[in-house]
Short mmCIF file of C-alpha atoms in Angstrom, two decimals:
data_model
loop_
_atom_site.label_atom_id
_atom_site.label_comp_id
_atom_site.label_asym_id
_atom_site.label_seq_id
_atom_site.Cartn_x
_atom_site.Cartn_y
_atom_site.Cartn_z
CA MET A 19 -42.28 40.25 -185.89
CA ALA A 20 -45.54 41.77 -186.08
CA SER A 21 -48.64 39.55 -184.88
CA MET A 22 -51.17 38.10 -187.10
CA GLN A 23 -53.51 40.36 -185.52
CA ASN A 24 -51.82 43.55 -186.51
CA HIS A 25 -53.32 45.92 -188.94
CA PHE A 26 -50.99 47.92 -191.23
CA CYS A 27 -51.05 51.33 -192.53
CA ASP A 28 -53.12 51.66 -195.70
CA ILE A 29 -51.11 54.57 -196.81
CA CYS A 30 -47.71 52.99 -195.95
CA VAL A 31 -48.67 49.99 -197.76
CA GLU A 32 -45.00 49.05 -198.88
CA SER A 33 -43.30 49.81 -195.49
CA HIS A 34 -45.68 47.63 -193.55
CA VAL A 35 -45.94 49.87 -190.74
CA VAL A 36 -48.27 48.87 -188.03
CA ALA A 37 -51.50 51.33 -187.94
CA VAL A 38 -52.86 52.56 -184.60
CA VAL A 39 -56.08 54.01 -185.57
CA TRP A 40 -58.91 53.26 -188.19
CA CYS A 41 -60.82 56.07 -189.90
CA PRO A 42 -64.30 54.73 -191.03
CA ASP A 43 -65.10 57.87 -193.48
CA CYS A 44 -61.80 56.99 -195.41
CA GLU A 45 -62.14 53.28 -194.70
CA GLU A 46 -58.26 53.20 -193.81
CA PHE A 47 -55.90 52.14 -191.23
CA LEU A 48 -53.11 55.08 -190.38
CA CYS A 49 -50.02 54.73 -188.62
CA PRO A 50 -49.10 57.46 -186.05
CA GLU A 51 -47.47 59.75 -188.65
CA CYS A 52 -50.29 59.57 -191.20
CA SER A 53 -52.93 59.93 -188.38
CA LYS A 54 -50.98 63.38 -187.49
CA HIS A 55 -51.53 64.43 -191.45
CA HIS A 56 -55.01 63.08 -191.53
CA SER A 57 -56.23 65.10 -188.46
CA ARG A 58 -54.46 68.36 -190.15
CA ALA A 59 -55.85 68.15 -193.59
CA LYS A 60 -58.83 69.83 -194.59
CA ILE A 61 -60.64 67.08 -196.31
CA SER A 62 -60.23 64.94 -193.18
CA ARG A 63 -59.95 67.13 -190.01
CA ASP A 64 -63.28 66.51 -189.08
CA HIS A 65 -63.53 62.81 -189.72
CA THR A 66 -63.36 61.01 -186.18
CA THR A 67 -61.02 57.78 -185.89
CA ILE A 68 -61.07 54.95 -183.51
CA THR A 69 -57.95 53.16 -182.14
CA VAL A 70 -57.27 49.86 -183.50
CA ALA A 71 -57.72 48.10 -180.18
CA ASP A 72 -61.24 49.71 -180.26
CA TYR A 73 -61.89 48.68 -183.77
CA LYS A 74 -61.41 45.07 -183.18
CA LYS A 75 -63.96 45.18 -180.35
CA LEU A 76 -66.57 45.85 -182.66
CA PRO A 77 -69.11 43.20 -183.78
CA PRO A 78 -68.01 41.39 -187.08
CA PHE A 79 -71.13 42.79 -188.93
CA PHE A 80 -69.58 46.12 -188.43
CA LEU A 81 -66.82 45.61 -190.79
CA SER A 82 -68.87 45.00 -193.41
CA ILE A 83 -70.33 48.44 -193.40
CA ARG A 84 -69.61 50.59 -196.49
CA TYR A 85 -69.46 54.48 -196.66
CA SER A 86 -69.77 54.43 -200.34
CA CYS A 87 -72.09 52.94 -203.11
CA SER A 88 -70.84 49.68 -204.23
CA ASP A 89 -72.84 50.17 -207.66
CA HIS A 90 -71.20 53.60 -208.46
CA ASN A 91 -68.19 53.97 -206.11
CA GLU A 92 -69.14 57.42 -204.83
CA LYS A 93 -69.97 58.34 -201.15
CA PHE A 94 -73.52 58.05 -199.93
CA GLU A 95 -75.21 61.52 -199.88
CA PHE A 96 -79.15 60.80 -199.17
CA TYR A 97 -81.10 58.42 -197.14
CA CYS A 98 -84.51 56.85 -198.61
CA PRO A 99 -87.02 56.47 -195.73
CA PHE A 100 -89.00 54.16 -198.24
CA HIS A 101 -86.01 51.64 -199.22
CA LYS A 102 -84.38 52.24 -196.03
CA HIS A 103 -81.20 52.59 -197.47
CA PRO A 104 -78.52 55.07 -198.17
CA CYS A 105 -77.88 56.21 -201.67
CA CYS A 106 -75.27 58.19 -203.61
CA VAL A 107 -76.51 61.07 -206.13
CA LYS A 108 -76.38 58.61 -209.23
CA CYS A 109 -78.38 56.21 -207.32
CA VAL A 110 -80.80 59.15 -206.82
CA ASN A 111 -81.17 59.85 -210.29
CA GLU A 112 -81.27 56.28 -211.38
CA THR A 113 -83.20 54.33 -208.82
CA HIS A 114 -84.84 56.52 -206.71
CA VAL A 115 -86.49 59.19 -209.08
CA ASP A 116 -90.08 58.38 -207.53
CA CYS A 117 -89.10 58.10 -203.92
CA ARG A 118 -90.56 60.86 -201.75
CA ASN A 119 -89.00 62.23 -198.73
CA LEU A 120 -85.40 61.76 -199.39
CA VAL A 121 -83.21 63.08 -196.55
CA PRO A 122 -79.68 64.27 -196.71
CA LEU A 123 -77.46 61.63 -194.84
CA HIS A 124 -75.69 64.09 -192.54
CA ASP A 125 -79.34 65.00 -191.41
CA ALA A 126 -80.27 61.53 -191.07
CA ILE A 127 -77.64 60.36 -188.72
CA LYS A 128 -77.29 63.54 -186.61
CA GLY A 129 -79.15 61.78 -183.65
CA ALA A 130 -77.77 58.33 -184.38
CA LYS A 131 -75.27 58.16 -181.40
CA THR A 132 -76.96 60.41 -178.99
CA GLU A 133 -78.25 59.08 -176.05
CA ASN A 134 -81.86 59.80 -177.03
CA GLY A 135 -81.06 58.14 -180.42
CA LEU A 136 -80.45 54.60 -178.95
CA LEU A 137 -82.62 55.10 -175.72
CA GLN A 138 -85.66 53.41 -177.53
CA ILE A 139 -83.96 50.61 -178.89
CA ASP A 140 -81.94 49.87 -175.64
CA GLN A 141 -85.11 50.10 -173.35
CA GLU A 142 -86.76 47.42 -176.20
CA LEU A 143 -83.74 45.24 -175.90
CA ARG A 144 -83.99 45.32 -172.07
CA SER A 145 -87.79 44.71 -172.18
CA VAL A 146 -86.91 41.42 -174.42
CA GLN A 147 -84.21 40.60 -172.27
CA LYS A 148 -86.53 41.15 -169.07
CA SER A 149 -89.37 38.91 -170.50
CA LEU A 150 -86.91 36.08 -171.33
CA ASN A 151 -85.54 36.20 -167.86
CA ASP A 152 -89.01 35.94 -166.29
CA ILE A 153 -89.96 33.19 -168.50
CA TYR A 154 -86.71 31.30 -167.61
CA GLU A 155 -87.61 31.76 -163.91
CA ASN A 156 -91.06 30.70 -164.38
CA CYS A 157 -90.00 27.58 -166.41
CA SER A 158 -87.52 26.67 -163.63
CA SER A 159 -90.17 27.09 -160.88
CA ASN A 160 -92.63 25.28 -162.97
CA LEU A 161 -90.37 22.23 -163.25
CA GLN A 162 -89.82 21.96 -159.59
CA LYS A 163 -93.52 22.24 -158.87
CA LEU A 164 -94.23 19.34 -161.29
CA GLU A 165 -91.66 17.08 -159.40
CA LYS A 166 -93.66 18.18 -156.11
CA GLN A 167 -96.98 17.38 -158.10
CA LYS A 168 -95.66 14.22 -159.18
CA LYS A 169 -94.67 13.02 -155.73
CA THR A 170 -97.93 14.30 -154.34
CA SER A 171 -99.62 12.45 -156.83
CA CYS A 172 -97.69 9.09 -156.23
CA ASP A 173 -98.32 9.31 -152.62
CA GLU A 174 -102.07 9.69 -153.10
CA ILE A 175 -102.23 6.59 -155.58
CA VAL A 176 -100.18 4.53 -153.04
CA ASN A 177 -102.67 5.57 -150.22
CA ILE A 178 -105.51 4.53 -152.06
CA ARG A 179 -104.01 1.26 -153.19
CA HIS A 180 -103.77 0.35 -149.78
CA VAL A 181 -107.83 0.32 -149.03
CA ILE A 182 -108.64 -1.77 -152.40
CA ASN A 183 -107.98 -5.50 -153.17
CA GLN A 184 -105.51 -7.06 -155.45
CA ARG A 185 -107.42 -7.36 -158.36
CA LEU A 186 -106.68 -3.50 -158.89
CA ASP A 187 -103.15 -4.23 -159.14
CA LYS A 188 -103.07 -3.89 -163.04
CA LEU A 189 -105.27 -0.39 -162.75
CA GLU A 190 -102.80 0.81 -160.28
CA GLY A 191 -99.98 -0.03 -162.75
CA ALA A 192 -101.59 1.33 -165.85
CA LEU A 193 -102.23 4.63 -163.83
CA GLN A 194 -98.65 4.87 -162.60
CA GLU A 195 -97.52 4.46 -166.12
CA GLU A 196 -99.92 7.12 -167.25
CA LEU A 197 -98.52 9.54 -164.66
CA GLU A 198 -95.10 8.91 -165.82
CA GLU A 199 -96.17 9.50 -169.58
CA LYS A 200 -97.82 12.70 -168.76
CA TYR A 201 -94.85 13.82 -166.41
CA VAL A 202 -92.34 12.96 -169.19
CA ALA A 203 -94.27 14.95 -171.59
CA ALA A 204 -94.72 17.97 -169.50
CA LYS A 205 -91.31 17.94 -168.60
CA THR A 206 -90.04 17.33 -171.75
CA LYS A 207 -92.08 20.45 -173.14
CA THR A 208 -91.36 22.58 -170.48
CA GLY A 209 -87.44 21.35 -170.70
CA THR A 210 -87.56 22.11 -174.23
CA LEU A 211 -88.99 25.34 -174.11
CA LEU A 212 -86.28 26.12 -170.95
CA SER A 213 -83.54 25.17 -173.43
CA ASP A 214 -85.20 27.57 -176.18
CA ILE A 215 -85.77 30.53 -173.90
CA MET A 216 -81.70 29.83 -172.57
CA ASN A 217 -80.83 30.27 -176.29
CA GLN A 218 -82.89 33.42 -177.14
CA ARG A 219 -81.93 35.04 -174.03
CA GLY A 220 -78.45 34.17 -174.70
CA THR A 221 -78.70 35.80 -178.19
CA VAL A 222 -80.23 39.20 -176.68
CA ASN A 223 -77.72 39.27 -173.89
CA GLY A 224 -75.05 39.22 -176.54
CA VAL A 225 -76.65 41.88 -178.55
CA ILE A 226 -77.02 44.02 -175.32
CA ARG A 227 -73.30 43.53 -174.81
CA ASP A 228 -72.24 44.56 -178.38
CA LEU A 229 -74.57 47.54 -178.17
CA GLU A 230 -72.72 48.92 -174.96
CA ILE A 231 -69.52 48.49 -176.88
CA ILE A 232 -71.05 50.02 -179.70
CA LYS A 233 -72.40 53.08 -177.91
CA LYS A 234 -68.85 53.68 -176.70
CA VAL A 235 -66.60 53.27 -180.13
CA ALA A 236 -68.98 53.16 -182.97
CA THR A 237 -69.41 56.13 -185.36
CA GLY A 238 -72.77 57.63 -185.72
CA PHE A 239 -72.76 56.14 -189.40
CA GLN A 240 -72.00 52.72 -188.23
CA ILE A 241 -74.67 52.71 -185.39
CA PHE A 242 -77.22 54.11 -188.44
CA MET A 243 -76.15 51.27 -190.68
CA ILE A 244 -76.48 48.52 -188.04
CA VAL A 245 -79.86 49.73 -186.45
CA SER A 246 -81.82 47.41 -188.93
CA GLU A 247 -79.80 44.27 -187.66
CA ILE A 248 -80.50 44.97 -184.12
CA GLU A 249 -84.17 45.64 -184.91
CA ASN A 250 -84.29 42.31 -186.65
CA THR A 251 -83.18 40.70 -183.49
CA ILE A 252 -85.80 42.65 -181.59
CA THR A 253 -88.47 41.92 -183.77
CA GLU A 254 -87.75 38.34 -184.17
CA ARG A 255 -87.63 37.98 -180.56
CA VAL A 256 -90.92 39.83 -179.92
CA GLN A 257 -92.46 37.60 -182.45
CA TYR A 258 -90.98 34.63 -181.14
CA LEU A 259 -92.36 35.44 -177.68
CA GLU A 260 -95.85 36.52 -178.99
CA GLU A 261 -96.27 32.93 -180.92
CA LEU A 262 -95.17 31.17 -177.75
CA HIS A 263 -97.74 33.16 -175.75
CA GLU A 264 -100.76 32.82 -178.60
CA ALA A 265 -100.22 29.08 -179.03
CA GLY A 266 -100.40 28.79 -175.07
CA SER A 267 -96.75 27.60 -174.80
CA LEU A 268 -95.77 29.67 -172.03
CA ASP A 269 -98.62 28.20 -169.96
CA GLU A 270 -97.74 26.55 -166.58
CA LEU A 271 -98.01 22.78 -166.62
CA ASN A 272 -99.81 21.17 -163.53
CA LEU A 273 -100.00 17.54 -162.87
CA GLN A 274 -103.08 16.52 -161.47
CA LEU A 275 -104.64 13.10 -160.24
CA ASN A 276 -108.31 12.58 -160.96
CA VAL A 277 -109.40 9.74 -159.15
CA ASP A 278 -112.53 7.39 -160.33
CA PRO A 279 -115.27 8.54 -158.30
CA ALA A 280 -116.85 5.02 -158.43
CA LEU A 281 -113.77 3.48 -157.38
CA MET A 282 -114.35 3.26 -153.62
CA SER A 283 -118.09 2.36 -153.48
CA PHE A 284 -118.08 0.41 -156.57
CA MET A 285 -114.99 -1.28 -156.97
CA LYS A 286 -116.25 -4.22 -158.96
CA ASN A 287 -117.51 -2.11 -161.52
CA ALA A 288 -114.65 0.25 -162.06
CA PHE A 289 -113.02 0.54 -165.34
CA SER A 290 -110.11 2.59 -164.59
CA PHE A 291 -107.90 3.42 -161.51
CA GLY A 292 -107.89 7.16 -162.36
CA THR A 293 -106.40 9.46 -164.91
CA ILE A 294 -103.82 11.88 -164.86
CA SER A 295 -103.86 15.38 -166.67
CA TYR A 296 -102.25 18.53 -166.65
CA HIS A 297 -103.84 22.04 -167.13
CA HIS A 298 -102.51 25.39 -168.42
CA ASN A 299 -102.19 28.24 -165.82
CA PRO A 300 -101.45 31.29 -168.38
CA ILE A 301 -98.81 33.55 -166.91
CA SER A 302 -98.95 37.27 -166.66
CA LEU A 303 -96.33 38.46 -169.26
CA ASP A 304 -96.19 41.92 -171.11
CA ILE A 305 -94.40 41.15 -174.38
CA LEU A 306 -93.01 44.13 -176.12
CA SER A 307 -95.13 45.51 -178.77
CA LEU A 308 -93.26 47.31 -181.37
CA GLN A 309 -94.77 50.54 -182.71
CA GLY A 310 -93.38 51.22 -186.46
CA GLU A 311 -89.78 51.52 -187.30
CA HIS A 312 -87.29 51.87 -185.08
CA ALA A 313 -84.80 53.22 -187.90
CA GLU A 314 -87.43 56.11 -188.46
CA THR A 315 -86.96 57.07 -184.76
CA ILE A 316 -83.44 57.40 -185.08
CA VAL A 317 -82.79 58.74 -188.57
CA ARG A 318 -85.74 60.73 -189.21
CA PRO A 319 -84.19 64.32 -188.65
CA SER A 320 -86.20 66.24 -186.08
CA ASN A 321 -88.06 68.96 -187.10
CA THR A 322 -90.70 70.12 -184.53
CA ILE A 323 -93.17 72.65 -185.28
CA ASP A 324 -91.45 75.06 -182.97
CA LYS A 325 -88.43 75.16 -185.68
CA ILE A 326 -90.92 75.75 -188.69
CA LYS A 327 -91.97 79.21 -189.71
CA LEU A 328 -94.16 79.65 -192.82
CA ILE A 329 -93.61 82.82 -194.90
CA PRO A 330 -95.25 83.73 -198.21
CA LYS A 331 -93.17 82.90 -201.25
CA GLN A 332 -94.99 84.16 -204.22
CA ARG A 333 -98.57 85.04 -205.16
CA ILE A 334 -100.05 83.42 -208.49
CA GLN A 335 -102.88 85.03 -210.49
CA LEU A 336 -104.39 82.00 -212.05
CA PRO A 337 -106.17 82.00 -215.56
CA LYS A 338 -109.41 83.69 -215.92
CA SER A 339 -112.60 81.70 -216.65
CA GLU A 340 -116.24 82.15 -217.29
CA ASN A 341 -116.82 80.80 -213.41
CA VAL A 342 -115.33 81.82 -210.34
CA THR A 343 -111.87 79.71 -209.99
CA GLY A 344 -112.66 77.26 -207.33
CA ILE A 345 -109.03 75.51 -206.38
CA THR A 346 -109.87 72.40 -204.29
CA GLY A 347 -106.47 70.47 -204.39
CA CYS A 348 -102.85 71.51 -205.35
CA GLU A 349 -99.54 69.61 -205.83
CA ILE A 350 -95.89 70.63 -206.44
CA LEU A 351 -93.78 68.62 -208.66
CA ASN A 352 -89.88 68.04 -208.22
CA ASP A 353 -89.02 70.49 -210.71
CA GLY A 354 -91.01 73.29 -208.96
CA GLN A 355 -93.80 73.38 -211.11
CA LEU A 356 -97.34 74.03 -209.10
CA LEU A 357 -100.30 72.28 -210.08
CA PHE A 358 -103.98 73.27 -209.27
CA VAL A 359 -107.38 71.57 -210.03
CA ASP A 360 -110.14 73.87 -210.58
CA PHE A 361 -113.28 72.50 -209.63
CA ASP A 362 -115.72 74.95 -210.89
CA ASN A 363 -114.29 75.34 -214.34
CA LYS A 364 -113.39 71.48 -214.68
CA ARG A 365 -109.39 72.27 -215.58
CA LEU A 366 -106.01 71.48 -214.78
CA LEU A 367 -103.70 74.67 -214.06
CA SER A 368 -100.05 74.71 -213.50
CA ALA A 369 -97.89 77.68 -212.53
CA ASP A 370 -93.97 78.03 -212.40
CA SER A 371 -91.57 79.62 -209.92
CA GLN A 372 -91.99 82.73 -211.92
CA SER A 373 -95.74 82.69 -210.83
CA LYS A 374 -96.55 82.45 -214.49
CA SER A 375 -99.75 80.22 -215.03
CA ASN A 376 -101.53 78.72 -217.42
CA GLU A 377 -104.44 75.83 -218.21
CA LEU A 378 -102.98 72.57 -219.05
CA MET A 379 -105.86 70.90 -220.03
CA LYS A 380 -109.86 70.67 -219.53
CA LEU A 381 -111.41 67.96 -217.90
CA SER A 382 -114.59 65.81 -218.36
CA SER A 383 -115.94 66.64 -214.98
CA SER A 384 -115.28 68.60 -211.95
CA PRO A 385 -111.81 67.69 -210.43
CA ARG A 386 -111.98 67.28 -206.49
CA ASP A 387 -108.36 66.63 -205.60
CA ILE A 388 -104.65 65.77 -206.90
CA ALA A 389 -101.85 63.46 -205.85
CA ILE A 390 -98.38 63.17 -207.45
CA VAL A 391 -97.74 59.41 -209.01
CA ASP A 392 -94.13 60.21 -210.05
CA LYS A 393 -92.16 63.14 -211.79
CA ASN A 394 -94.51 63.23 -214.69
CA THR A 395 -97.91 61.87 -213.51
CA VAL A 396 -100.41 62.91 -211.28
CA ALA A 397 -103.58 61.14 -210.00
CA ILE A 398 -106.81 63.48 -210.02
CA THR A 399 -110.22 62.46 -208.69
CA LEU A 400 -113.06 63.48 -211.01
CA ARG A 401 -116.10 63.66 -208.66
CA ASP A 402 -119.27 63.35 -210.80
CA ASP A 403 -117.61 60.90 -213.21
CA GLN A 404 -116.80 58.58 -210.17
CA THR A 405 -113.35 57.98 -211.47
CA VAL A 406 -109.46 58.57 -210.68
CA VAL A 407 -107.54 59.51 -213.99
CA LEU A 408 -103.72 59.30 -214.18
CA ILE A 409 -102.48 62.40 -216.33
CA ASP A 410 -99.02 62.79 -218.08
CA VAL A 411 -98.48 66.51 -217.16
CA LYS A 412 -95.70 66.71 -220.00
CA ALA A 413 -97.83 65.08 -222.50
CA ASN A 414 -101.18 67.02 -221.15
CA LYS A 415 -102.98 63.57 -221.62
CA ILE A 416 -105.10 60.90 -219.64
CA VAL A 417 -103.09 57.77 -219.48
CA LYS A 418 -105.26 55.60 -217.43
CA THR A 419 -108.78 55.95 -215.75
CA PHE A 420 -110.02 53.94 -212.92
CA ASP A 421 -113.64 53.68 -212.11
CA VAL A 422 -114.53 53.65 -208.30
CA THR A 423 -118.21 53.44 -208.66
CA SER A 424 -118.92 56.38 -206.04
CA PRO A 425 -118.21 60.06 -206.22
CA CYS A 426 -114.68 60.51 -205.05
CA TYR A 427 -113.03 63.48 -203.15
CA GLY A 428 -109.76 63.47 -201.25
CA ILE A 429 -106.53 61.61 -202.79
CA ASP A 430 -103.17 60.64 -201.75
CA ARG A 431 -100.26 58.53 -202.76
CA VAL A 432 -98.23 56.31 -200.51
CA GLU A 433 -95.67 53.93 -201.78
CA ASP A 434 -97.33 52.23 -205.10
CA LYS A 435 -100.88 52.68 -203.50
CA LEU A 436 -103.29 55.49 -204.00
CA VAL A 437 -105.87 56.24 -201.12
CA VAL A 438 -109.19 57.89 -202.39
CA ARG A 439 -112.14 59.09 -200.04
CA LEU A 440 -115.58 58.04 -201.01
CA ASN A 441 -117.49 60.14 -198.77
CA HIS A 442 -120.83 59.03 -199.62
CA ILE A 443 -120.55 55.57 -198.55
CA GLY A 444 -117.92 56.40 -195.64
CA GLN A 445 -114.93 54.57 -197.26
CA PHE A 446 -111.24 54.93 -198.17
CA LEU A 447 -110.59 53.14 -201.03
CA VAL A 448 -107.04 51.69 -201.44
CA LEU A 449 -105.52 51.05 -205.05
CA ASN A 450 -102.63 50.01 -206.91
CA LEU A 451 -101.35 52.23 -209.85
CA LYS A 452 -102.98 49.67 -212.27
CA GLY A 453 -106.61 50.33 -210.55
CA LYS A 454 -107.02 47.31 -208.71
CA ILE A 455 -108.76 47.76 -205.55
CA LEU A 456 -106.73 46.53 -202.82
CA SER A 457 -109.02 47.23 -199.52
CA ARG A 458 -111.59 49.33 -198.14
CA LEU A 459 -111.31 50.92 -194.97
CA HIS A 460 -114.79 51.85 -193.41
CA ILE A 461 -114.39 55.38 -191.56
CA SER A 462 -117.95 57.00 -191.56
CA GLY A 463 -118.43 60.91 -191.96
CA TYR A 464 -120.01 62.48 -194.71
CA TYR A 465 -117.95 65.77 -194.41
CA ILE A 466 -114.59 63.85 -194.13
CA GLN A 467 -113.45 64.75 -197.76
CA ASP A 468 -109.63 65.47 -198.16
CA VAL A 469 -106.82 63.27 -196.98
CA ALA A 470 -103.12 62.99 -196.53
CA LEU A 471 -100.91 60.17 -195.74
CA PHE A 472 -97.80 59.37 -193.89
CA ASP A 473 -95.94 56.86 -192.08
CA GLY A 474 -98.84 54.22 -192.05
CA LYS A 475 -101.43 56.92 -190.88
CA ILE A 476 -104.26 58.42 -192.50
CA PHE A 477 -105.11 62.29 -191.88
CA CYS A 478 -108.40 63.76 -192.95
CA THR A 479 -110.52 66.69 -192.06
CA ASN A 480 -114.48 67.06 -191.26
CA CYS A 481 -115.33 70.49 -192.41
CA GLU A 482 -118.67 70.16 -190.64
CA ASP A 483 -117.41 69.26 -187.16
CA HIS A 484 -114.15 71.32 -187.50
CA HIS A 485 -111.95 68.42 -186.64
CA VAL A 486 -108.97 66.90 -187.75
CA TYR A 487 -108.71 62.97 -187.49
CA CYS A 488 -105.77 60.65 -187.79
CA TYR A 489 -106.64 56.85 -188.44
CA ASP A 490 -104.30 53.86 -188.98
CA MET A 491 -104.51 51.75 -191.94
CA ASN A 492 -106.79 49.35 -190.12
CA GLY A 493 -109.43 52.58 -190.03
CA ASP A 494 -108.90 52.49 -186.20
CA LEU A 495 -108.88 56.29 -184.74
CA LEU A 496 -105.47 57.26 -183.25
CA TRP A 497 -106.54 60.79 -182.33
CA LYS A 498 -108.62 63.72 -183.16
CA TYR A 499 -107.95 67.54 -183.12
CA ALA A 500 -109.98 70.58 -182.45
CA ASP A 501 -109.22 74.36 -182.45
CA GLU A 502 -111.06 77.54 -182.19
CA ASN A 503 -108.51 78.83 -184.58
CA LEU A 504 -109.39 76.28 -187.28
CA ARG A 505 -113.15 76.59 -188.80
CA LYS A 506 -114.17 74.71 -191.74
CA PRO A 507 -110.81 72.56 -192.11
CA PHE A 508 -110.71 71.41 -195.90
CA GLY A 509 -107.12 71.00 -197.53
CA ILE A 510 -104.86 69.04 -195.73
CA GLY A 511 -100.91 68.05 -196.39
CA GLU A 512 -97.89 66.60 -194.89
CA ASP A 513 -94.11 67.24 -194.83
CA SER A 514 -91.19 65.02 -194.81
CA HIS A 515 -91.31 64.68 -190.71
CA GLY A 516 -94.94 64.03 -190.53
CA ASN A 517 -96.31 67.51 -189.48
CA ILE A 518 -99.51 68.25 -190.80
CA TYR A 519 -100.63 71.35 -192.22
CA VAL A 520 -104.33 72.37 -192.66
CA ALA A 521 -106.31 74.94 -194.13
CA GLY A 522 -109.18 76.69 -192.51
CA ARG A 523 -111.79 77.95 -194.92
CA GLU A 524 -113.57 79.93 -192.66
CA THR A 525 -110.59 81.30 -190.40
CA ASN A 526 -108.74 82.02 -193.58
CA ASN A 527 -105.47 80.18 -191.96
CA VAL A 528 -103.23 77.37 -192.15
CA LEU A 529 -102.66 75.56 -188.91
CA LEU A 530 -99.53 73.10 -188.27
CA ILE A 531 -100.30 70.42 -186.16
CA SER A 532 -97.43 67.95 -184.73
CA PRO A 533 -97.49 64.46 -185.80
CA ASP A 534 -98.98 63.13 -182.65
CA GLY A 535 -101.86 65.68 -182.64
CA HIS A 536 -100.77 67.17 -179.22
CA ARG A 537 -99.33 70.70 -180.51
CA ARG A 538 -100.24 73.09 -183.01
CA LYS A 539 -98.99 76.42 -184.57
CA SER A 540 -100.84 78.95 -186.50
CA CYS A 541 -99.34 79.98 -189.66
#
């Protein structure tokens, strides 16, 4: 009779044939015979199966991973970096219409099971494990030291007691009680911390054991789906250690006897035998600092600048005007439509894939830059009006106007926010899509005018000192880049991999810079 732990073939349902393998892609158990057909069938020959024995070794949370959309019952085809979730084709059309940088799922999970894919998360787990081990050892040593310090203090109290008269008996007893109270408090505090650390260490050790099994038997998709769970474990433990460290809970406790200086010479006037206190000795501890999203490291497909080759795709003849056409910003909509802002002629232009161009609408002031808000809406900075306008490009009308109280230049959108450059006052303005000012980042530089955003970073150009700068969202400089092949940089943009494209006005070229600012490629 089959064991209750047996899994039966999902194809031979009525025959109750015991399964020997599990196919994650099909989400089915297969018996030996069905497994043979499965490996030969064109639709499933590339599927990777695992034995039932290995399947049982997987952590419980792996068993809940779905390979298809629960809302539409269709296979996942894309990954949304913004929502950090896979989605099917219907999801893309219904709930991810305005999401940028959607990645094909097969590209997103390419590196999930590779050594490099798990290297960072494995290192960080082990870093947390090491911190917990170090704290455990320090707490254990602290308890032993407290015992010795207590004994030393007790001995000193007894020695002092021998040279004073009987009238100080009560003071001695009070001091002994204080010593015991402080010792118990210190021991309880350290013991509680030690117990918590043991629990946290046990949790991390368990995740590491699971990770070792995962690396051996789990599929790339399973690893891809569970990374966020492991990230949460790391983040929670790192935050826990940081909170303990900042609160001083990890400080070493020491008992110390403080004898009243007047005790020996002014015994009759002494009001106490002494006091017991403990002081904190901060320990040296390097707690892991998480730098951004781990899932992004694993799922963002690599596209280094070495693999990128820019070639001319089309040449566009823009509509004629009274003044020389001065393009200061451009965007590409999802349907392939190209949009340009013409600063000198105060107008918004468009061009299609056939290079046919036309004037969409006239503007009240010179437009400086443009950013996509959603599939039908763009945001444009009007420098002299000191406003940002949202324009419905299908209806060719302004739907919202935001006053920014200063001449505005570069603009870009990140999630549901707009970042606008006010270079006259040295600020980046962060607004929501209703025009409410959320924050101001003070980054000086009159000639910093154009901006691009990616992965929580601000990239901008300075046409005066010929530099490209990268800041975090707190306004702290991360890196800067200069190159003799890039003079008078103005326009700047980014791709879905974080590569930066900069247009040099004086050098008449486009320079491609890696996300870390270390490498470049002339296009």
